[in-house]
Amino acid sequence: MHSFDDGGALRLVDLPDPVPGPGQTLIEVEAAGVGHVDVMSRRGQDPGFPVPGFVPGLEVAGVAEATGERVYAMLGGGGYAEWAVADEVVALPPELSPAQAVALGVNALTAWLLLERAGVTAGESVLVRGASGGVGLMAAQMAAHLGAEVTAATRSAAHAGRLGGLGLSTRDGEDAAYDVVVDPVAGADLGRHLGRLRPGGRYVVCGAAGGFPAPDFAAGLLGRFQHSPSLLMFSLSSVGAERRRSGLKTVFDLAARGALRGVTDEVLPLAQASLAHERLESGAAFGKVVLRP
Ligand SMILES: NC(=O)c1ccc[n+]([C@@H]2O[C@H](COP(=O)([O-])OP(=O)(O)OC[C@H]3O[C@@H](n4cnc5c(N)ncnc54)[C@H](OP(=O)(O)O)[C@@H]3O)[C@@H](O)[C@H]2O)c1
């Protein structure tokens, strides 16, 4: 990644292999996950990555060089590469391929923990915005697994068909109201969706794939004070290492038992990382775009 001037061009370059420090694991990367947050960093919109010239990629699956074990790891960067170094790794169940592991990974963990934060229980109605995206697809499947009545909202008619194929309803009436709204999209529509909570409802903002809302987006909530609505935020950055590790084990276990599906949109070679970003930016992707070194 060299310059933000041109919207952040991605370039394939040769760099020295990373060297693991004490306690770190060197991983031969078999699959690197591509997420919307990578797109934001590439554009220079993520304060965590202010300097052009970094190697993107926040999650990988592959083989731990020292043990030969297949592992998954969340990273601070450097995942779009043949080799990566991780502080923590989680062993992959044999049922999961590296591509499935990164299709689950960050997204499934985020979905699992945010549903826990929202206190979703069986029988509640849950609206998931951006349901064909990485986080949305996981949240919709997991809320269904918890016994909620899920509505998976998408902008795309073609993606609605595919969500239906996964057993998810996409029927979202104008006047429908929900116990919980899961929102990785935010954007100009956030305020309107806040008005769709049932009494006692919880709204969880977990991303901004559609951009940031107007500063007064929550103004309408005060007028509905008597319904006790909750506006929650969830970020993985606030989660400690032990909770991340046990959450990852839980979601990998659910997937290994067939209760959750890691959906890969496309598996592309590293050299096509720009195309991978384009699939996310254009809204063409359904599920997780994966890079293969
Ligand atoms: N809270 C956390 O810890 C955490 C963890 C991971 C990611 N995130 C954040 O969650 C958000 C989604 O990440 P992701 O990797 O799931 O992204 P993604 O795969 O690109 O999915 C985003 C989805 O949002 C929908 N969308 C609606 N309006 C959009 C617009 N104007 N532009 C782009 N997408 C729009 C699309 O779904 P439809 O086509 O179905 O409408 C799209 O598939 C990002 O902001 C990311 O930074 C947060």
XYZ file of C-alpha atoms and ligand atoms in Angstrom:
341
model
C 0.000 0.000 0.000
C 1.807 3.115 -1.114
C -0.182 6.311 -1.379
C -3.570 7.594 -0.286
C -3.517 10.249 -3.037
C -5.006 7.893 -5.612
C -7.561 6.413 -3.213
C -4.880 4.009 -1.980
C -3.530 1.781 -4.734
C -2.713 -1.786 -3.752
C 0.572 -3.078 -5.175
C 2.161 -6.506 -5.037
C 5.744 -6.143 -3.773
C 8.511 -8.413 -2.437
C 9.341 -7.782 1.210
C 11.604 -9.680 3.629
C 9.775 -12.485 5.469
C 8.595 -11.393 8.924
C 10.559 -12.746 11.892
C 8.576 -13.929 14.941
C 9.536 -12.447 18.289
C 9.323 -14.313 21.617
C 5.904 -15.948 22.041
C 4.843 -15.142 18.466
C 3.834 -17.620 15.776
C 5.081 -17.535 12.185
C 2.265 -18.615 9.860
C 2.507 -19.762 6.259
C -0.628 -18.041 5.004
C -3.153 -20.157 3.079
C -6.053 -17.701 3.257
C -6.237 -13.998 4.116
C -9.594 -12.377 4.874
C -10.628 -9.121 3.167
C -13.014 -6.903 5.123
C -14.589 -3.490 4.745
C -12.166 -2.168 7.361
C -9.314 -2.972 4.912
C -11.055 -0.816 2.318
C -11.315 2.041 4.813
C -7.609 1.730 5.718
C -6.633 1.649 2.053
C -8.530 4.896 1.511
C -6.798 6.447 4.533
C -10.116 6.573 6.445
C -8.992 4.378 9.348
C -7.081 6.267 12.030
C -5.374 2.972 13.006
C -3.448 2.929 9.690
C -2.471 6.526 8.933
C 0.764 5.869 7.041
C 0.832 4.786 3.384
C 3.089 1.803 2.754
C 1.559 -0.749 5.144
C 0.625 -4.343 4.327
C -3.141 -4.727 4.880
C -4.867 -7.809 6.239
C -6.264 -8.368 9.723
C -6.866 -12.123 9.685
C -5.280 -15.221 8.207
C -5.483 -18.985 8.338
C -2.584 -21.247 7.511
C 0.092 -23.504 8.912
C 2.105 -22.620 12.024
C 5.683 -22.985 10.870
C 7.005 -24.339 14.189
C 4.362 -27.021 14.824
C 2.803 -27.790 11.437
C -0.612 -27.179 13.024
C -3.345 -25.452 11.009
C -4.294 -22.231 12.787
C -6.346 -19.053 12.509
C -5.081 -15.663 13.720
C -6.307 -12.101 14.028
C -3.515 -9.612 13.282
C -2.750 -5.928 13.640
C -1.948 -5.926 9.881
C 0.251 -7.802 7.426
C -2.212 -10.536 6.424
C -2.076 -10.000 2.634
C 1.202 -11.917 2.441
C 2.780 -15.344 2.123
C 4.007 -15.262 5.718
C 2.529 -13.503 8.744
C 3.425 -13.225 12.415
C 0.737 -13.474 15.112
C 0.677 -12.880 18.856
C -2.172 -15.351 19.354
C -3.434 -18.268 17.297
C -6.426 -20.585 17.568
C -6.251 -24.175 16.290
C -8.626 -24.917 13.417
C -10.993 -27.882 13.648
C -10.208 -30.330 10.806
C -13.695 -29.763 9.317
C -12.850 -26.147 8.372
C -10.778 -25.121 5.365
C -8.521 -22.045 5.678
C -10.934 -20.062 3.445
C -13.905 -21.027 5.645
C -11.908 -20.071 8.729
C -11.355 -16.503 7.531
C -14.941 -16.300 6.265
C -15.922 -16.952 9.905
C -13.099 -15.374 11.957
C -13.492 -11.670 12.724
C -17.033 -11.520 11.347
C -18.414 -14.474 13.268
C -16.695 -13.376 16.461
C -18.093 -9.853 16.076
C -21.575 -11.225 15.400
C -21.460 -13.628 18.342
C -20.319 -11.023 20.854
C -22.655 -8.282 19.650
C -25.677 -10.584 19.861
C -24.575 -11.392 23.395
C -24.277 -7.650 24.120
C -27.790 -7.092 22.761
C -29.078 -9.994 24.891
C -30.917 -11.639 21.989
C -33.206 -14.450 23.143
C -35.269 -17.096 21.362
C -38.476 -15.761 19.815
C -37.291 -12.139 19.579
C -37.396 -10.379 16.235
C -34.018 -9.307 14.861
C -33.347 -7.130 11.818
C -29.856 -7.433 10.333
C -28.830 -4.682 7.917
C -26.168 -5.345 5.270
C -27.013 -9.033 5.506
C -25.013 -10.106 2.451
C -21.827 -8.594 3.900
C -19.237 -10.341 6.045
C -20.547 -9.316 9.479
C -24.220 -9.213 8.441
C -24.279 -12.735 7.066
C -22.781 -14.093 10.271
C -25.101 -12.087 12.532
C -28.195 -13.230 10.605
C -27.204 -16.899 10.782
C -26.259 -16.717 14.460
C -29.397 -14.879 15.520
C -31.382 -17.627 13.748
C -29.287 -20.222 15.574
C -30.258 -18.544 18.880
C -33.927 -19.029 17.944
C -34.676 -15.424 16.962
C -37.035 -14.512 14.107
C -34.542 -13.003 11.715
C -35.077 -10.552 8.894
C -31.979 -10.276 6.705
C -32.091 -6.887 4.946
C -30.121 -6.340 1.750
C -30.040 -3.747 -1.044
C -29.652 -6.392 -3.693
C -32.413 -8.561 -5.189
C -29.853 -11.152 -6.288
C -28.399 -11.332 -2.785
C -31.903 -11.617 -1.327
C -32.302 -14.827 -3.349
C -29.079 -16.205 -1.933
C -30.052 -15.267 1.629
C -33.325 -17.115 1.052
C -31.258 -20.097 -0.053
C -29.611 -20.063 3.384
C -33.061 -20.214 4.987
C -33.136 -16.517 5.939
C -36.219 -14.328 5.449
C -35.575 -11.015 3.684
C -39.135 -9.678 4.006
C -38.844 -6.313 5.760
C -42.147 -4.381 5.704
C -41.971 -0.566 5.886
C -43.875 -0.582 9.187
C -42.208 -3.629 10.725
C -40.657 -3.106 14.169
C -37.977 -5.193 15.861
C -36.692 -6.178 19.288
C -33.109 -5.923 18.047
C -31.481 -4.233 15.061
C -27.925 -5.243 14.108
C -26.327 -2.521 12.007
C -22.931 -2.806 10.274
C -24.045 -0.213 7.656
C -24.981 2.977 9.627
C -25.012 5.781 6.970
C -27.835 8.229 6.325
C -30.514 5.619 7.149
C -29.384 4.952 10.695
C -31.784 7.475 12.254
C -34.789 6.018 10.421
C -33.904 2.498 11.505
C -33.560 3.605 15.135
C -37.259 4.423 14.947
C -38.023 0.781 14.175
C -37.333 -0.588 17.660
C -40.144 -2.177 19.617
C -40.574 -1.096 23.251
C -37.503 -2.294 25.168
C -35.632 -2.763 21.884
C -31.854 -2.713 21.427
C -30.018 -1.226 18.446
C -26.398 -2.309 17.973
C -24.170 -0.264 15.678
C -21.119 -2.348 14.784
C -19.841 -0.693 11.607
C -20.312 2.033 9.021
C -20.066 0.344 5.608
C -22.572 2.929 4.340
C -20.690 5.893 5.837
C -21.282 7.939 8.968
C -24.774 9.213 9.874
C -25.752 12.852 10.396
C -24.565 14.156 13.803
C -28.166 14.322 15.104
C -29.002 10.753 14.009
C -30.239 9.747 17.466
C -32.438 12.820 18.030
C -35.649 10.824 17.500
C -34.799 8.462 20.366
C -35.571 11.065 23.030
C -39.129 11.386 21.751
C -39.541 7.639 22.346
C -38.136 7.790 25.874
C -41.170 5.973 27.304
C -40.338 2.891 25.204
C -36.917 2.532 26.902
C -34.947 1.988 23.698
C -31.220 1.211 23.923
C -28.566 2.388 21.489
C -25.478 0.198 21.809
C -22.132 0.148 20.041
C -19.939 -2.873 19.661
C -16.290 -3.052 18.634
C -13.964 -6.042 18.830
C -11.247 -3.579 19.854
C -12.887 -3.440 23.283
C -12.636 -7.208 23.771
C -9.755 -8.809 25.705
C -7.583 -11.657 24.422
C -9.182 -14.416 26.490
C -12.721 -13.519 25.418
C -11.598 -13.312 21.779
C -9.985 -16.734 22.007
C -12.986 -18.424 23.664
C -15.384 -16.677 21.244
C -13.390 -17.897 18.254
C -13.395 -21.444 19.616
C -17.172 -21.231 20.027
C -17.830 -20.011 16.478
C -15.398 -22.501 14.894
C -17.054 -25.263 16.880
C -20.531 -24.140 15.735
C -19.306 -24.175 12.119
C -17.613 -27.570 12.499
C -20.974 -28.946 13.733
C -22.770 -27.397 10.761
C -24.729 -24.844 12.843
C -23.049 -21.909 11.073
C -21.715 -21.477 7.546
C -18.649 -19.488 6.593
C -19.673 -18.162 3.193
C -16.862 -17.246 0.809
C -17.671 -14.894 -2.035
C -14.498 -15.483 -4.076
C -11.044 -16.830 -3.389
C -8.604 -14.668 -5.376
C -4.806 -14.718 -5.727
C -2.882 -12.080 -3.740
C -2.091 -10.265 -6.981
C -5.818 -9.547 -7.356
C -6.216 -7.802 -4.008
C -7.509 -4.696 -5.831
C -10.282 -6.747 -7.387
C -11.083 -8.120 -3.939
C -11.534 -4.551 -2.647
C -13.582 -3.623 -5.688
C -16.010 -6.483 -4.963
C -16.648 -5.036 -1.519
C -16.839 -1.417 -2.668
C -19.251 -2.126 -5.513
C -21.574 -4.206 -3.326
C -21.037 -7.242 -5.592
C -19.663 -9.486 -2.840
C -21.863 -12.007 -1.045
C -20.023 -13.119 2.085
C -16.289 -12.972 2.568
C -13.716 -12.236 -0.107
C -10.577 -14.281 0.502
C -7.021 -13.898 -0.833
C -4.784 -16.891 -1.479
C -0.987 -16.385 -1.676
N -17.524 -3.873 15.378
C -16.475 -4.577 15.010
O -15.656 -4.999 15.816
C -16.303 -4.851 13.552
C -15.704 -6.030 13.088
C -15.653 -6.248 11.708
C -16.159 -5.281 10.841
N -16.698 -4.142 11.336
C -17.282 -3.109 10.470
O -18.516 -3.605 9.984
C -18.795 -2.994 8.715
C -19.073 -4.102 7.687
O -17.884 -4.828 7.484
P -17.878 -6.079 6.489
O -16.474 -6.540 6.404
O -18.966 -7.005 6.864
O -18.243 -5.340 5.123
P -18.861 -5.920 3.783
O -18.571 -7.381 3.682
O -18.442 -4.995 2.708
O -20.426 -5.787 4.053
C -21.051 -4.543 4.201
C -22.495 -4.670 3.713
O -23.175 -3.459 4.004
C -24.204 -3.263 3.036
N -24.200 -1.862 2.568
C -25.258 -1.040 2.599
N -24.983 0.153 2.138
C -23.721 0.127 1.785
C -22.868 1.099 1.210
N -23.289 2.344 0.931
N -21.622 0.729 0.952
C -21.187 -0.517 1.232
N -21.976 -1.484 1.782
C -23.233 -1.143 2.068
C -23.955 -4.262 1.938
O -24.884 -5.300 2.147
P -26.183 -5.450 1.219
O -25.670 -5.435 -0.195
O -26.726 -6.746 1.668
O -27.067 -4.309 1.515
C -22.583 -4.825 2.198
O -22.480 -6.177 1.816
C -17.568 -2.141 8.374
O -17.810 -0.813 8.723
C -16.459 -2.735 9.255
O -15.463 -1.796 9.537
C -16.785 -3.914 12.665
